[in-house]
């Protein structure tokens, strides 16, 4: 495996609960993933990022870890993990695992020990506990990202503990050296097992401003599109990464860290990518951008300029397990799917790395009409349904046209119900079918492999809401508008078009690549 593979890789996010269920309990598992490695190899991805599979009470779908060195029995055990990793490696696919260092589960042995110990004890020093002075008034005005206050009282009512997310996810105290040592050891545990890197959850969290001061306003901070806060994007967090980088460098195989860091600018994000810190940081600007040439161009320019400054690759994302799927974000239906394919094709021609979220290669939409009683996202429950939550992008994948779970598992109901019309979006329905989204992704990824971008030079715009660029290996034209734009001046040999050209015109909501 060659050096710096991660500078232009295509990385596929597997959300273990919803990818493939081998044991038939309605929830995905590691053996399910292993059995589908050939599918991922055929898609042409270089690596998998696997969302958490650790022991967990699953109060936040596994982002509440009770043992960082164990597998949740719902997903399998360590030998299943090893087998899956071996199968992926044998297929030439690397594996990045998720690391959750901002908080543990309240069922983690450290938190249980803290609850059993007295205020002021070393056990409580691993978290943020504060004395209760007024039972109605928490220590500061911070609000949980999932709704409600970020503080909960211990059962005896004597102390509060901090949780930026659910009350079952107490925040660790990163001023405590023990916390640092523990995570270094966890990193080594998985590196020794052979993983190729880590996606760092809430990588802009962990360090809190001294004294835990109030935020401005009412204390409500969104995770998505957030700005700096006394608990987000504090400068001290970079010191942690400077201690992690030498550890990963000790291991062979060009292993990496990718940050989930929601910052208020590409400039702040690039600080995480200095040469002695992390390798990649998701760029969420295109997740937040409307489907418009001006917005996309601004985000692209800013990412390229800032990341060049620190020598890091751009890291492009359109969907993941926290945001509405991009087909739906772009309006849904046929037009939404057309725009989603256009945006994906655009990403695959930008310089840098592209993350693909499971199911987007099938053109899956967000499931908006899940019944309340099946919803699991704590943000739905903590806001009394005011926030619809993220279950709609986590519905299990359809592999077959028929069966109780459309081939997701051998039997039984999946943990979230699938829409009936996903039969037509199943792998079985799309595999080998001319014009299917799956075949489009396979083709686009294959073409990209032979023609990797070396840079980006903007060309004259073909229309008001359209742009064109030369990436050193091909010319891309993207039409964000509704009306066709003339493209014959950009090339003659079409490598791939997300929608057919008509009389030298690219339809609305489409991308075309021309050979240079
Ligand atoms: C970000 C993860 O992507 C999200 O799913 C999770 O709820 C929060 N971090 C808390 O861990």
Coordinates of C-alpha atoms and ligand atoms in Angstrom, one line a residue:
X1 CA 0.0 0.0 0.0
X2 CA 1.7 3.2 -1.1
X3 CA 2.4 6.3 0.9
X4 CA -0.1 9.2 1.4
X5 CA -3.0 7.2 0.1
X6 CA -5.2 9.5 2.2
X7 CA -4.6 12.6 0.1
X8 CA -6.9 11.6 -2.7
X9 CA -8.8 8.6 -1.4
X10 CA -12.5 7.8 -1.6
X11 CA -13.6 6.7 1.9
X12 CA -16.9 5.0 2.5
X13 CA -18.7 5.5 5.8
X14 CA -20.3 2.4 7.2
X15 CA -22.9 2.9 9.9
X16 CA -22.8 -0.6 11.5
X17 CA -26.4 -0.7 12.8
X18 CA -27.8 -0.1 9.3
X19 CA -25.3 -1.6 6.8
X20 CA -25.9 -5.4 6.8
X21 CA -27.3 -7.8 9.4
X22 CA -25.7 -11.3 9.4
X23 CA -27.3 -12.7 12.5
X24 CA -30.9 -11.6 11.8
X25 CA -31.5 -9.6 15.0
X26 CA -32.6 -6.6 13.0
X27 CA -29.4 -4.6 13.6
X28 CA -26.3 -4.6 11.4
X29 CA -23.1 -6.3 12.6
X30 CA -19.4 -6.8 11.9
X31 CA -20.0 -10.1 10.1
X32 CA -22.6 -8.4 7.9
X33 CA -19.9 -5.8 7.0
X34 CA -17.4 -8.5 6.3
X35 CA -19.7 -10.3 4.0
X36 CA -20.2 -7.1 1.9
X37 CA -16.5 -6.2 1.5
X38 CA -16.7 -7.5 -2.2
X39 CA -19.5 -5.0 -2.8
X40 CA -17.3 -2.2 -1.5
X41 CA -14.3 -3.4 -3.5
X42 CA -16.4 -3.3 -6.6
X43 CA -17.6 0.2 -5.8
X44 CA -13.9 1.1 -5.8
X45 CA -13.5 2.7 -2.4
X46 CA -10.0 2.9 -0.8
X47 CA -11.1 2.8 2.8
X48 CA -14.0 2.4 5.2
X49 CA -14.7 4.7 8.1
X50 CA -16.7 2.6 10.6
X51 CA -18.9 4.5 13.1
X52 CA -18.7 3.1 16.7
X53 CA -19.1 -0.6 17.3
X54 CA -17.9 -0.5 20.9
X55 CA -19.6 -1.8 24.0
X56 CA -22.4 0.7 24.6
X57 CA -25.9 1.0 26.1
X58 CA -26.7 2.6 22.7
X59 CA -28.3 5.7 24.1
X60 CA -26.7 7.7 21.2
X61 CA -26.4 4.9 18.7
X62 CA -22.9 3.9 20.0
X63 CA -21.5 7.4 20.5
X64 CA -21.9 6.5 24.2
X65 CA -19.1 4.1 24.8
X66 CA -19.0 2.0 28.0
X67 CA -15.8 0.1 27.1
X68 CA -13.4 1.4 24.4
X69 CA -11.6 -2.0 24.1
X70 CA -14.7 -4.2 23.7
X71 CA -17.2 -4.8 20.9
X72 CA -20.9 -4.4 21.6
X73 CA -22.3 -7.9 21.5
X74 CA -25.0 -6.6 19.1
X75 CA -22.3 -6.2 16.6
X76 CA -20.1 -9.3 17.4
X77 CA -16.8 -9.7 19.3
X78 CA -13.1 -9.0 18.8
X79 CA -12.6 -12.0 16.7
X80 CA -15.4 -10.9 14.3
X81 CA -13.6 -7.5 14.2
X82 CA -10.2 -9.1 13.4
X83 CA -11.8 -11.2 10.7
X84 CA -13.6 -8.2 9.1
X85 CA -10.3 -6.2 9.2
X86 CA -8.4 -9.0 7.6
X87 CA -11.0 -9.4 4.8
X88 CA -11.0 -5.6 4.1
X89 CA -7.2 -5.6 4.0
X90 CA -7.1 -8.6 1.7
X91 CA -9.4 -6.7 -0.6
X92 CA -7.1 -3.7 -0.5
X93 CA -9.5 -1.6 1.6
X94 CA -8.3 0.2 4.7
X95 CA -10.3 0.7 7.9
X96 CA -10.6 3.8 10.0
X97 CA -12.5 3.4 13.3
X98 CA -14.3 6.0 15.3
X99 CA -12.8 7.4 18.5
X100 CA -15.1 9.1 21.0
X101 CA -12.9 11.1 23.4
X102 CA -15.1 14.0 24.5
X103 CA -17.4 11.9 26.6
X104 CA -18.0 8.3 27.8
X105 CA -21.2 6.5 28.4
X106 CA -22.6 6.9 31.9
X107 CA -22.2 3.1 32.2
X108 CA -18.5 3.4 31.6
X109 CA -16.6 2.0 34.7
X110 CA -15.0 5.4 35.3
X111 CA -18.4 7.1 35.6
X112 CA -19.8 4.4 37.7
X113 CA -16.8 4.7 40.0
X114 CA -17.2 8.5 40.1
X115 CA -20.9 8.2 41.1
X116 CA -19.9 5.7 43.9
X117 CA -17.1 8.0 45.1
X118 CA -17.5 11.3 47.1
X119 CA -17.4 14.8 45.8
X120 CA -13.8 16.0 45.4
X121 CA -12.5 12.4 44.9
X122 CA -10.0 11.5 42.2
X123 CA -12.8 9.4 40.5
X124 CA -14.9 12.5 40.1
X125 CA -11.9 14.5 38.8
X126 CA -12.1 12.5 35.5
X127 CA -15.3 14.3 34.7
X128 CA -16.7 17.7 35.3
X129 CA -18.6 17.7 38.6
X130 CA -19.7 20.8 40.4
X131 CA -21.4 21.3 43.8
X132 CA -25.1 22.1 43.8
X133 CA -25.7 25.5 45.5
X134 CA -29.2 26.1 44.1
X135 CA -30.9 23.0 42.8
X136 CA -32.7 25.0 40.2
X137 CA -29.6 26.8 38.9
X138 CA -26.9 24.7 37.1
X139 CA -23.2 25.9 37.2
X140 CA -23.5 27.8 34.0
X141 CA -25.9 28.4 31.1
X142 CA -24.6 25.7 28.7
X143 CA -27.3 23.8 26.9
X144 CA -27.0 20.2 25.7
X145 CA -26.6 19.9 21.9
X146 CA -29.5 17.5 22.0
X147 CA -31.7 20.0 23.9
X148 CA -32.2 20.9 27.6
X149 CA -29.5 21.8 30.1
X150 CA -26.0 20.4 29.8
X151 CA -26.0 19.6 33.5
X152 CA -27.7 16.8 35.4
X153 CA -27.7 16.3 39.2
X154 CA -26.4 13.1 40.8
X155 CA -29.1 11.0 42.5
X156 CA -28.2 12.4 46.0
X157 CA -28.7 16.0 44.6
X158 CA -25.3 17.1 45.8
X159 CA -23.4 17.6 42.6
X160 CA -24.0 18.4 38.9
X161 CA -22.2 16.7 36.1
X162 CA -21.6 18.1 32.6
X163 CA -22.8 16.5 29.4
X164 CA -22.7 18.4 26.2
X165 CA -24.8 15.7 24.6
X166 CA -27.3 13.3 26.3
X167 CA -27.3 13.0 30.1
X168 CA -26.0 9.4 29.5
X169 CA -22.8 10.9 27.9
X170 CA -20.8 12.7 30.7
X171 CA -18.0 14.9 29.4
X172 CA -14.5 13.8 30.3
X173 CA -12.2 16.3 32.1
X174 CA -9.2 16.7 29.7
X175 CA -7.4 18.8 32.4
X176 CA -6.8 15.4 34.0
X177 CA -3.6 13.6 32.9
X178 CA -5.3 10.2 33.6
X179 CA -7.7 10.9 30.7
X180 CA -4.8 11.7 28.4
X181 CA -3.0 8.4 29.3
X182 CA -6.2 6.4 28.9
X183 CA -6.8 7.6 25.4
X184 CA -3.2 7.1 24.3
X185 CA -3.6 3.5 25.5
X186 CA -6.9 3.2 23.6
X187 CA -5.2 4.5 20.4
X188 CA -2.5 1.9 20.8
X189 CA -5.0 -0.9 21.4
X190 CA -6.6 -0.4 18.0
X191 CA -3.4 0.5 16.2
X192 CA -1.9 -2.8 17.5
X193 CA -4.9 -4.6 16.1
X194 CA -4.1 -3.1 12.7
X195 CA -6.6 -0.3 12.1
X196 CA -5.5 2.3 9.5
X197 CA -6.7 5.4 11.5
X198 CA -9.3 7.1 13.6
X199 CA -12.2 9.5 12.9
X200 CA -12.2 11.7 16.0
X201 CA -15.7 12.4 17.3
X202 CA -16.3 16.1 18.4
X203 CA -12.6 16.7 17.7
X204 CA -13.2 20.4 18.4
X205 CA -14.6 19.6 21.9
X206 CA -12.7 18.0 24.8
X207 CA -11.0 21.2 26.1
X208 CA -13.2 23.6 28.0
X209 CA -12.4 27.2 28.7
X210 CA -11.0 27.7 32.3
X211 CA -13.7 28.3 34.8
X212 CA -16.5 27.0 32.5
X213 CA -17.8 30.5 31.7
X214 CA -21.3 31.2 30.3
X215 CA -21.7 31.3 26.6
X216 CA -23.2 34.4 25.1
X217 CA -27.0 34.4 24.5
X218 CA -29.1 31.6 26.0
X219 CA -26.3 29.0 26.0
X220 CA -27.8 27.1 23.0
X221 CA -25.1 26.0 20.6
X222 CA -25.8 23.9 17.5
X223 CA -23.3 21.0 16.8
X224 CA -23.9 21.6 13.1
X225 CA -22.6 24.9 11.8
X226 CA -21.4 25.9 15.3
X227 CA -19.1 28.7 16.1
X228 CA -16.4 28.9 18.8
X229 CA -17.8 28.4 22.3
X230 CA -16.3 27.9 25.8
X231 CA -16.6 24.2 25.0
X232 CA -15.9 24.1 21.3
X233 CA -12.8 24.9 19.2
X234 CA -10.7 26.0 22.2
X235 CA -7.1 26.5 21.3
X236 CA -5.9 24.0 24.0
X237 CA -7.4 21.1 22.0
X238 CA -4.4 21.3 19.6
X239 CA -2.0 20.3 22.4
X240 CA -3.8 17.0 22.6
X241 CA -3.3 16.3 18.9
X242 CA 0.4 17.1 19.1
X243 CA 0.7 14.3 21.6
X244 CA -1.3 11.9 19.4
X245 CA 0.5 12.4 16.2
X246 CA 3.8 10.9 17.3
X247 CA 2.0 7.8 18.5
X248 CA 0.4 7.1 15.1
X249 CA 3.7 7.9 13.3
X250 CA 5.3 5.1 15.3
X251 CA 3.2 2.6 13.3
X252 CA 3.9 1.6 9.8
X253 CA 1.3 1.9 7.0
X254 CA 0.6 5.6 6.7
X255 CA -2.2 5.7 9.2
X256 CA -4.3 8.7 9.8
X257 CA -6.6 10.9 11.9
X258 CA -9.6 12.6 10.5
X259 CA -11.3 15.3 12.6
X260 CA -15.0 15.9 13.0
X261 CA -14.4 19.5 13.8
X262 CA -17.3 22.0 13.3
X263 CA -15.6 25.4 13.1
X264 CA -16.8 28.7 12.0
X265 CA -14.3 29.0 9.1
X266 CA -12.1 27.0 6.8
X267 CA -9.2 28.9 8.5
X268 CA -10.0 27.7 12.0
X269 CA -10.5 24.2 10.6
X270 CA -7.1 24.2 8.9
X271 CA -5.4 24.7 12.3
X272 CA -6.3 21.0 13.1
X273 CA -4.3 20.1 10.0
X274 CA -1.0 21.5 10.9
X275 CA 1.7 19.0 10.1
X276 CA 2.1 17.9 13.7
X277 CA -1.7 17.4 14.3
X278 CA -4.3 15.6 12.2
X279 CA -4.3 14.5 8.6
X280 CA -7.8 15.4 7.5
X281 CA -10.8 17.4 8.8
X282 CA -14.3 17.0 7.2
X283 CA -15.3 20.1 5.3
X284 CA -19.0 20.5 6.2
X285 CA -19.4 23.7 4.3
X286 CA -20.9 21.8 1.3
X287 CA -23.3 20.0 3.7
X288 CA -24.5 23.5 4.8
X289 CA -24.4 25.2 1.4
X290 CA -27.5 25.6 -0.8
X291 CA -27.2 23.9 -4.2
X292 CA -25.8 27.0 -6.0
X293 CA -22.7 27.7 -8.0
X294 CA -21.8 30.8 -6.0
X295 CA -22.1 29.0 -2.6
X296 CA -20.2 25.9 -3.8
X297 CA -17.5 27.9 -5.4
X298 CA -16.9 30.0 -2.3
X299 CA -16.6 26.9 -0.1
X300 CA -14.3 25.2 -2.6
X301 CA -12.0 28.2 -3.0
X302 CA -11.8 28.7 0.8
X303 CA -11.0 25.1 1.5
X304 CA -8.3 24.8 -1.1
X305 CA -6.6 28.0 0.0
X306 CA -6.6 27.3 3.7
X307 CA -5.6 23.6 3.4
X308 CA -2.8 24.5 1.0
X309 CA -1.5 26.8 3.7
X310 CA -0.9 23.7 6.0
X311 CA -0.2 21.2 3.3
X312 CA -3.3 19.1 4.0
X313 CA -5.8 17.6 1.6
X314 CA -9.3 19.0 1.2
X315 CA -11.8 16.6 2.6
X316 CA -15.2 16.7 0.9
X317 CA -18.5 15.5 2.3
X318 CA -22.2 15.7 1.3
X319 CA -23.9 13.3 3.6
X320 CA -23.3 11.4 6.9
X321 CA -25.2 9.9 9.7
X322 CA -25.9 13.3 11.3
X323 CA -27.4 15.2 8.4
X324 CA -30.3 14.9 6.0
X325 CA -29.3 12.9 3.0
X326 CA -28.3 15.1 0.1
X327 CA -31.0 13.8 -2.3
X328 CA -33.6 15.2 0.1
X329 CA -31.7 18.3 1.0
X330 CA -31.7 19.2 -2.7
X331 CA -35.5 18.9 -3.0
X332 CA -36.0 15.1 -3.2
X333 CA -37.7 13.2 -6.0
X334 CA -36.2 13.1 -9.5
X335 CA -34.7 16.6 -9.4
X336 CA -33.2 16.0 -5.9
X337 CA -31.6 12.9 -7.1
X338 CA -30.3 14.5 -10.3
X339 CA -28.7 17.4 -8.2
X340 CA -27.3 14.9 -5.7
X341 CA -25.6 13.0 -8.5
X342 CA -24.3 16.2 -10.0
X343 CA -22.9 17.3 -6.7
X344 CA -21.2 13.9 -6.1
X345 CA -19.6 13.9 -9.5
X346 CA -18.4 17.4 -8.8
X347 CA -16.8 16.2 -5.5
X348 CA -15.1 13.3 -7.2
X349 CA -13.3 15.8 -9.5
X350 CA -12.1 18.2 -6.8
X351 CA -8.6 17.9 -5.5
X352 CA -8.6 16.0 -2.2
X353 CA -10.4 13.2 -0.4
X354 CA -14.1 12.3 -0.8
X355 CA -16.3 10.6 1.9
X356 CA -19.3 8.7 0.7
X357 CA -22.1 7.8 3.2
X358 CA -23.5 4.3 2.9
X359 CA -26.6 4.3 0.7
X360 CA -25.9 7.5 -1.2
X361 CA -24.5 5.3 -4.0
X362 CA -28.1 3.9 -4.3
X363 CA -29.6 7.3 -4.3
X364 CA -31.4 6.8 -1.0
X365 CA -33.5 9.6 0.3
X366 CA -34.0 10.8 3.9
X367 CA -36.9 8.9 5.4
X368 CA -39.1 11.7 6.7
X369 CA -42.1 9.8 7.9
X370 CA -40.8 7.4 10.5
X371 CA -43.4 6.9 13.3
X372 CA -42.4 8.6 16.5
X373 CA -42.4 5.4 18.4
X374 CA -39.5 3.9 16.4
X375 CA -37.3 7.0 16.6
X376 CA -34.2 6.5 18.7
X377 CA -32.2 9.7 18.3
X378 CA -31.9 11.4 21.7
X379 CA -32.3 14.8 20.1
X380 CA -35.8 13.8 19.1
X381 CA -36.7 12.7 22.7
X382 CA -34.9 15.5 24.5
X383 CA -36.7 18.2 22.5
X384 CA -40.1 16.5 22.8
X385 CA -40.1 16.0 19.1
X386 CA -39.3 19.6 18.2
X387 CA -36.1 18.4 16.5
X388 CA -37.0 15.6 14.2
X389 CA -33.6 14.0 14.8
X390 CA -31.3 11.9 12.6
X391 CA -33.0 8.6 12.4
X392 CA -34.2 9.3 8.8
X393 CA -30.7 9.0 7.4
X394 CA -30.0 5.9 9.4
X395 CA -32.6 3.5 8.0
X396 CA -31.1 0.1 7.1
X397 CA -29.9 -0.4 3.5
X398 CA -32.0 -2.3 1.0
X399 CA -29.9 -5.1 -0.6
X400 CA -32.7 -7.0 -2.3
X401 CA -36.0 -6.3 -4.0
X402 CA -37.9 -8.5 -1.6
X403 CA -38.0 -9.9 1.9
X404 CA -38.9 -8.6 5.3
X405 CA -35.9 -6.3 5.5
X406 CA -35.2 -6.0 1.7
X407 CA -32.2 -8.2 2.2
X408 CA -30.7 -6.2 5.1
X409 CA -30.8 -9.4 7.2
X410 CA -31.9 -13.0 6.8
X411 CA -35.2 -12.5 8.7
X412 CA -37.2 -10.3 10.9
X413 CA -37.8 -6.6 11.0
X414 CA -34.9 -4.1 10.8
X415 CA -34.4 -1.7 13.7
X416 CA -36.0 1.1 11.7
X417 CA -38.6 0.3 9.0
X418 CA -37.6 0.8 5.4
X419 CA -39.9 2.5 2.8
X420 CA -41.5 0.0 0.5
X421 CA -40.3 2.0 -2.6
X422 CA -36.7 1.3 -1.6
X423 CA -37.1 -2.1 -3.3
X424 CA -36.4 -0.2 -6.5
X425 CA -33.3 1.4 -4.9
X426 CA -31.9 -1.9 -3.6
X427 CA -28.5 -3.2 -4.7
X428 CA -30.2 -6.0 -6.5
X429 CA -32.3 -3.7 -8.5
X430 CA -29.4 -1.3 -9.4
X431 CA -26.6 -3.7 -9.9
X432 CA -25.8 -3.9 -13.6
X433 CA -28.8 -1.7 -14.5
X434 CA -28.0 0.9 -17.0
X435 CA -28.6 4.4 -15.7
X436 CA -28.8 3.4 -12.0
X437 CA -27.2 5.5 -9.3
X438 CA -25.0 2.6 -8.2
X439 CA -23.6 2.1 -11.7
X440 CA -23.0 5.9 -11.9
X441 CA -21.0 5.9 -8.7
X442 CA -19.0 2.9 -9.8
X443 CA -18.2 4.5 -13.1
X444 CA -17.4 7.9 -11.6
X445 CA -15.0 6.4 -9.0
X446 CA -13.3 4.2 -11.6
X447 CA -12.8 7.2 -13.9
X448 CA -11.4 9.3 -11.0
X449 CA -8.9 6.6 -10.2
X450 CA -7.2 7.1 -13.6
X451 CA -7.6 10.8 -13.6
X452 CA -6.9 12.3 -10.2
X453 CA -7.0 16.0 -9.8
X454 CA -3.8 17.8 -9.5
X455 CA -5.2 21.2 -8.8
X456 CA -8.1 23.4 -9.8
X457 CA -8.3 26.3 -12.4
X458 CA -11.6 28.0 -12.9
X459 CA -12.7 28.4 -16.5
X460 CA -15.2 30.8 -18.0
X461 CA -18.7 30.2 -16.5
X462 CA -21.1 28.5 -19.0
X463 CA -24.1 30.3 -17.4
X464 CA -25.3 32.3 -14.5
X465 CA -25.7 29.4 -12.0
X466 CA -23.0 27.1 -13.4
X467 CA -19.3 26.8 -13.3
X468 CA -16.4 25.0 -15.0
X469 CA -12.9 24.1 -14.1
X470 CA -9.8 22.2 -15.2
X471 CA -8.5 19.9 -12.5
X472 CA -5.3 19.0 -14.4
X473 CA -6.8 15.6 -15.4
X474 CA -10.2 16.5 -16.9
X475 CA -12.5 19.4 -17.4
X476 CA -15.7 19.5 -15.2
X477 CA -18.8 21.6 -15.9
X478 CA -21.5 21.8 -13.3
X479 CA -24.9 23.3 -13.9
X480 CA -26.7 24.2 -10.6
X481 CA -29.5 26.0 -12.4
X482 CA -32.7 24.6 -14.0
X483 CA -32.0 25.7 -17.6
X484 CA -29.6 23.9 -19.9
X485 CA -26.2 25.6 -20.5
X486 CA -24.0 25.3 -23.6
X487 CA -20.9 23.1 -22.9
X488 CA -19.5 22.3 -26.3
X489 CA -16.7 24.8 -25.9
X490 CA -15.2 22.8 -22.9
X491 CA -14.3 19.5 -24.7
X492 CA -15.4 16.9 -27.2
X493 CA -14.9 13.6 -25.5
X494 CA -17.4 13.1 -22.7
X495 CA -16.0 10.9 -19.9
X496 CA -19.1 10.9 -17.8
X497 CA -22.2 12.9 -17.5
X498 CA -24.7 12.7 -14.7
X499 CA -27.4 13.5 -17.2
X500 CA -27.3 13.2 -21.0
X501 CA -26.2 16.3 -23.0
X502 CA -28.8 17.5 -25.5
X503 CA -27.5 19.4 -28.6
X504 CA -24.3 20.4 -26.8
X505 CA -26.2 21.6 -23.7
X506 CA -25.9 20.3 -20.2
X507 CA -29.3 20.0 -18.5
X508 CA -30.1 21.7 -15.2
X509 CA -28.8 20.0 -12.1
X510 CA -26.1 18.0 -13.9
X511 CA -22.3 17.6 -14.2
X512 CA -20.2 16.5 -17.1
X513 CA -16.5 15.5 -17.3
X514 CA -14.7 16.1 -20.6
X515 CA -11.3 14.6 -21.4
X516 CA -8.6 17.2 -21.8
Ligands
LIG1 C1 -20.9 13.5 16.5 C2 -21.5 12.2 16.0 O1 -21.3 12.1 14.6 C3 -22.9 12.2 16.4 O2 -23.6 11.1 15.8 C4 -23.0 12.0 17.9 O3 -24.3 12.1 18.4 C5 -22.2 13.2 18.6 N1 -20.9 13.5 17.9 C6 -21.9 12.9 20.0 O4 -20.9 11.9 20.1

